[in-house]
Tab-separated table of C-alpha atoms in Angstrom:
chain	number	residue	atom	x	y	z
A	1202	UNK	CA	-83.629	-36.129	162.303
A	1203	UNK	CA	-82.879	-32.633	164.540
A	1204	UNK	CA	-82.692	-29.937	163.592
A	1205	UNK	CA	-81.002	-27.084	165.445
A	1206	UNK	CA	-82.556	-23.978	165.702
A	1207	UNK	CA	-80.595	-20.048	166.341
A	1208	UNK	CA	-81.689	-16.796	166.655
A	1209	UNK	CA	-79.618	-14.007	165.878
A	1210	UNK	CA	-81.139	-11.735	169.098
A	1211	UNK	CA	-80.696	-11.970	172.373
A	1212	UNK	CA	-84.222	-9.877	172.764
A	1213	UNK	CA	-86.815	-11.670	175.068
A	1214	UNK	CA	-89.576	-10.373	172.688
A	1215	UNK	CA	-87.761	-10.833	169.448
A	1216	UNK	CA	-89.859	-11.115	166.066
A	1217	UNK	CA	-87.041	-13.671	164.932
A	1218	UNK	CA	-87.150	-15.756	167.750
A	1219	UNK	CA	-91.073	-15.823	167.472
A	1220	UNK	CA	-90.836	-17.178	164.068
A	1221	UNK	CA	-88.424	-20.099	165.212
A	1222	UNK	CA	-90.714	-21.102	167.963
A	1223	UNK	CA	-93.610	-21.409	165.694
A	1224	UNK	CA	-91.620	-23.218	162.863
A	1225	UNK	CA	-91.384	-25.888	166.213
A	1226	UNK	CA	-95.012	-26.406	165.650
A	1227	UNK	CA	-94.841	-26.411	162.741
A	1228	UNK	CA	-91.973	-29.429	162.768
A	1229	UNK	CA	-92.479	-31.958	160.142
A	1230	UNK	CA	-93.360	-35.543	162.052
A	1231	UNK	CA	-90.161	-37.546	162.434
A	1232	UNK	CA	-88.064	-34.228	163.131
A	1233	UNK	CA	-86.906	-33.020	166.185
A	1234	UNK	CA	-86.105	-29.589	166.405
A	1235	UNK	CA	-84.530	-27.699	169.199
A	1236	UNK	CA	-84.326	-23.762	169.826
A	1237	UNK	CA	-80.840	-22.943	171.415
A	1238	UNK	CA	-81.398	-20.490	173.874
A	1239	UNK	CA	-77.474	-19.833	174.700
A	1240	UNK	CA	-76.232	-17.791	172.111
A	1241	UNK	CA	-75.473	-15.082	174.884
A	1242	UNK	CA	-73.036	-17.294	176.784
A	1243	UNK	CA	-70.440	-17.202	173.817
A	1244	UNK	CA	-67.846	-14.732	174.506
A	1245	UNK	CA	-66.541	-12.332	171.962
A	1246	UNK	CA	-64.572	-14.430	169.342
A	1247	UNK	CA	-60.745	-14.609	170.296
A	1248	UNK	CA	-58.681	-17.658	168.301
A	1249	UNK	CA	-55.818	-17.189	171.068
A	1250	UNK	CA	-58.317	-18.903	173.608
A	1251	UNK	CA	-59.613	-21.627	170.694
A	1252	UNK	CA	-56.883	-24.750	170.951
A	1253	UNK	CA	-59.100	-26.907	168.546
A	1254	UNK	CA	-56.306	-29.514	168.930
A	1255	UNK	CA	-57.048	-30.379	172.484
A	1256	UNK	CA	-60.471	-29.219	172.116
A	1257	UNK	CA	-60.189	-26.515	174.723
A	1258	UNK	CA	-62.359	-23.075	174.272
A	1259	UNK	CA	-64.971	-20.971	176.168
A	1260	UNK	CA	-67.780	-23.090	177.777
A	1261	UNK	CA	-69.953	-21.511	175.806
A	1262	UNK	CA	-68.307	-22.012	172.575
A	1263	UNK	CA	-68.087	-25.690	173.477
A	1264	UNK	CA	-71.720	-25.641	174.392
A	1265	UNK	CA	-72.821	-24.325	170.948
A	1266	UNK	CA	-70.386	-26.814	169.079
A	1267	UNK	CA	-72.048	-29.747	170.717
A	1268	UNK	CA	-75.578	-28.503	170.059
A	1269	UNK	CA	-74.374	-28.170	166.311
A	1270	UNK	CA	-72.440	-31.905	166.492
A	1271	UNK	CA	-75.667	-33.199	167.631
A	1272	UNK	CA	-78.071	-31.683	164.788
A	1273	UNK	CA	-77.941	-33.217	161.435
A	1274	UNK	CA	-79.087	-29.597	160.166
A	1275	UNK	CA	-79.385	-25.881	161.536
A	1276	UNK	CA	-82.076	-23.448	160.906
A	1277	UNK	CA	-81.226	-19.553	161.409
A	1278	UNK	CA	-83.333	-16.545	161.956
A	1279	UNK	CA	-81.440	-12.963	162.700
A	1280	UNK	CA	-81.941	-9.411	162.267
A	1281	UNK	CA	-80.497	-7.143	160.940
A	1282	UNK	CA	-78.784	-4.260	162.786
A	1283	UNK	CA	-76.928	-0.576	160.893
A	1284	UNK	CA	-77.559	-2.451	157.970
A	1285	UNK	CA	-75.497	-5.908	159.019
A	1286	UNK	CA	-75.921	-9.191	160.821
A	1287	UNK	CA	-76.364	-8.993	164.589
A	1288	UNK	CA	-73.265	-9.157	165.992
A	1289	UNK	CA	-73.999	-12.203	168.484
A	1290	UNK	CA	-75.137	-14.096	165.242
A	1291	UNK	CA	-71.633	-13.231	163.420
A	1292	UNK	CA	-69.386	-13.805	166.561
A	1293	UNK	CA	-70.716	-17.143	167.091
A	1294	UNK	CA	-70.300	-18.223	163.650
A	1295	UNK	CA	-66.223	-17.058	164.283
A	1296	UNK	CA	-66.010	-19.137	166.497
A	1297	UNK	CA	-67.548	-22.013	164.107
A	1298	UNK	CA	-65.367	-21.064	161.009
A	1299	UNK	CA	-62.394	-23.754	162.158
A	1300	UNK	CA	-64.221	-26.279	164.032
A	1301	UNK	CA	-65.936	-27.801	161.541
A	1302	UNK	CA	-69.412	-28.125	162.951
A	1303	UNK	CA	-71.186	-25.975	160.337
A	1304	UNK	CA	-69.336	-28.328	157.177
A	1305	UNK	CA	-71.198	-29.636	155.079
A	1306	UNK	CA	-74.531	-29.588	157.489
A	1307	UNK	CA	-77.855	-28.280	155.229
A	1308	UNK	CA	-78.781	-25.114	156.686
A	1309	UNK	CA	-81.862	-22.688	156.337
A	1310	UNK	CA	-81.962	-19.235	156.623
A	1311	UNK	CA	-85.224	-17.177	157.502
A	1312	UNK	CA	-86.109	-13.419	158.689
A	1313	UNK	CA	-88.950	-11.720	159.652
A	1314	UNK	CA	-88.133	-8.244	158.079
A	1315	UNK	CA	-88.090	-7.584	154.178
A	1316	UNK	CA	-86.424	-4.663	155.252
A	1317	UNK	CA	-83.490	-6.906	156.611
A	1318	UNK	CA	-81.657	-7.470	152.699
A	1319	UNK	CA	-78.191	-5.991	153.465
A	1320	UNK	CA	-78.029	-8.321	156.677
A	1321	UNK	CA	-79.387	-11.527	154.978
A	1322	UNK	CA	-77.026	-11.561	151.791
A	1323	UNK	CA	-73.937	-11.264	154.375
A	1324	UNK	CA	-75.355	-14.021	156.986
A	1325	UNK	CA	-76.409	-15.711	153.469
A	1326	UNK	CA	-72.506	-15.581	152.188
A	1327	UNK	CA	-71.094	-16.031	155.224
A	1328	UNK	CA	-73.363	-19.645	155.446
A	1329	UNK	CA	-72.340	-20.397	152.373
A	1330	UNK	CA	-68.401	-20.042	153.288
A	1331	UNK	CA	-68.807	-21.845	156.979
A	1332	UNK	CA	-70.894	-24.523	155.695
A	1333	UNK	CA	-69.264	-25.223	152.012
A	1334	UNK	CA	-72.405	-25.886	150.739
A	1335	UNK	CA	-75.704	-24.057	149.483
A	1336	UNK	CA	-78.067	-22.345	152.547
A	1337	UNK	CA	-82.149	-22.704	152.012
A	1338	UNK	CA	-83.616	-19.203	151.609
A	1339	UNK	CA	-86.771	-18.875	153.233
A	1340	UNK	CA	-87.187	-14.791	153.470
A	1341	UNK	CA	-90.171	-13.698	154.640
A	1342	UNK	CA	-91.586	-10.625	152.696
A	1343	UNK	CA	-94.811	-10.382	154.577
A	1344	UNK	CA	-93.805	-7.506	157.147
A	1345	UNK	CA	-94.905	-8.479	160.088
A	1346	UNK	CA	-96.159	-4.752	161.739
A	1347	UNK	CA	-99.811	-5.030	162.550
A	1348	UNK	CA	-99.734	-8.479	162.694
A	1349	UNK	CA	-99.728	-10.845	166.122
A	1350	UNK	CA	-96.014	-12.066	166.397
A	1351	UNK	CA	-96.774	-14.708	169.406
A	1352	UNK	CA	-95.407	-18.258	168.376
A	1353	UNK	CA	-99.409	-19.259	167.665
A	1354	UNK	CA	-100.383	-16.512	165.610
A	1355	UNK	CA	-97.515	-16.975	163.383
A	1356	UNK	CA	-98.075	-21.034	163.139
A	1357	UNK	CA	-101.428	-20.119	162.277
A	1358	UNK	CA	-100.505	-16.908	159.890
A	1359	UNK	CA	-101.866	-17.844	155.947
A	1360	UNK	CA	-99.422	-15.602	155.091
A	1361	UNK	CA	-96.141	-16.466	157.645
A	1362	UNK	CA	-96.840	-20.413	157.648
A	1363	UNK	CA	-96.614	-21.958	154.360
A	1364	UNK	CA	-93.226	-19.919	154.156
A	1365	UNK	CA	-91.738	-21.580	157.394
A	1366	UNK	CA	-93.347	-24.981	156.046
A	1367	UNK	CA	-91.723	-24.919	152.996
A	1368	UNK	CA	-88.492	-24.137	154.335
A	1369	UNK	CA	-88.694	-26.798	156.948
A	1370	UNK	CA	-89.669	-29.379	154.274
A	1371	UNK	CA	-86.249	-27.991	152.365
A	1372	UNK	CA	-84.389	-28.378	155.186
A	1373	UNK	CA	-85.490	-31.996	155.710
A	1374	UNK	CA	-85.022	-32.856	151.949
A	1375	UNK	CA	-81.598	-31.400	152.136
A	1376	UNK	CA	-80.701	-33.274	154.722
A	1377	UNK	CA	-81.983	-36.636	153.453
A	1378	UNK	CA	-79.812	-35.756	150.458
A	1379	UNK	CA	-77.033	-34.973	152.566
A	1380	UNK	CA	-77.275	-38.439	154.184
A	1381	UNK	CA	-74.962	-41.383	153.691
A	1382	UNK	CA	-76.278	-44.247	151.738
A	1383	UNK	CA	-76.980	-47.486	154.161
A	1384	UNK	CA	-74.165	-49.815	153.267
A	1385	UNK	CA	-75.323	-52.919	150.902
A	1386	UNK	CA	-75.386	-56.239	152.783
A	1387	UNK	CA	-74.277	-59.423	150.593
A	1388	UNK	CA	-76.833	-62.073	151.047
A	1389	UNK	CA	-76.411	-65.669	148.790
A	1390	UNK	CA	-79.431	-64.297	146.415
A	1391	UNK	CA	-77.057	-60.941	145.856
A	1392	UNK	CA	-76.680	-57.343	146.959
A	1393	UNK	CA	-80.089	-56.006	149.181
């Protein structure tokens, strides 16, 4: 299973990032999760320059579409920014709206600020929309001022890590739901 991981800032020393790198230690055995680190190569969305017919668009947009085609389920993290989501995190799921990466795929949605509600319900409707299908809450209501926000401390956090856990474990449960059934084989005793 892989899971595809985004944050919604471009900030070397972002609190949201952070919490993504520690929910990869904190990856559920069997699960492969990686943190996609290009969200700042995808160029301001522009459907003139999107010819999903011949599958011709930005290199960036084409790099984020594969990473999504090759993850069976995407986890989010974003801030929030004048009281909306972070404009690289909403241009990048533009360019996702007619694609049809983000359909159907079980998707999470955490953040490291309770102050971050008017941003989260949007990303949270907007998920909901892209994906046709119902996004994993995992908000975070432990601020996270005066507390270490290194990948470590936050694995380790009593507070932070049995939130990230039990999103990850909803996130794998969602996508085991998600899954097609293995196809019955006829054998002369019956159906196995």
């Amino acid at each position: 299973m892989k899971i595809l991981a985004i944050s919604g800032s471009l900030r070397k020393v972002s609190s949201n990032t952070q919490l993504l790198r520690a929910c990869l230690r904190l990856t559920p055995p069997g699960v492969e999760m990686t943190l996609y680190d290009a969200l700042g190569d995808v160029p301001p969305f522009n459907p003139d320059i999107d010819d999903l017919d011949n599958g011709i668009a930005p290199p960036g947009v084409l790099a984020l579409r594969e990473a999504l085609r090759a993850s069976d389920a995407l986890l989010i993290s974003s801030p929030e920014y004048a009281h909306g989501v972070s404009g690289v995190m909403k241009n990048a799921l533009d360019w996702l709206v007619g694609s049809g990466e983000m359909s159907s795929r079980p998707t999470a949605l955490i953040n490291a600020s309770p102050r971050s509600l008017h941003a989260h319900g949007q990303l949270m409707e907007v998920l909901r929309t892209v994906t046709f299908t119902e996004v994993i809450e995992g908000l975070l209501t432990v601020p996270l001022a005066g507390r270490k926000t290194d990948e470590a401390s936050l694995a380790a956090d009593p507070d932070v890590a049995p939130v990230l856990v039990k999103t990850l474990e909803a996130l794998v449960q969602a996508v085991r739901n998600t899954a097609p059934p293995e196809p019955l084989t006829l054998s002369p005793i019956g159906v196995r």
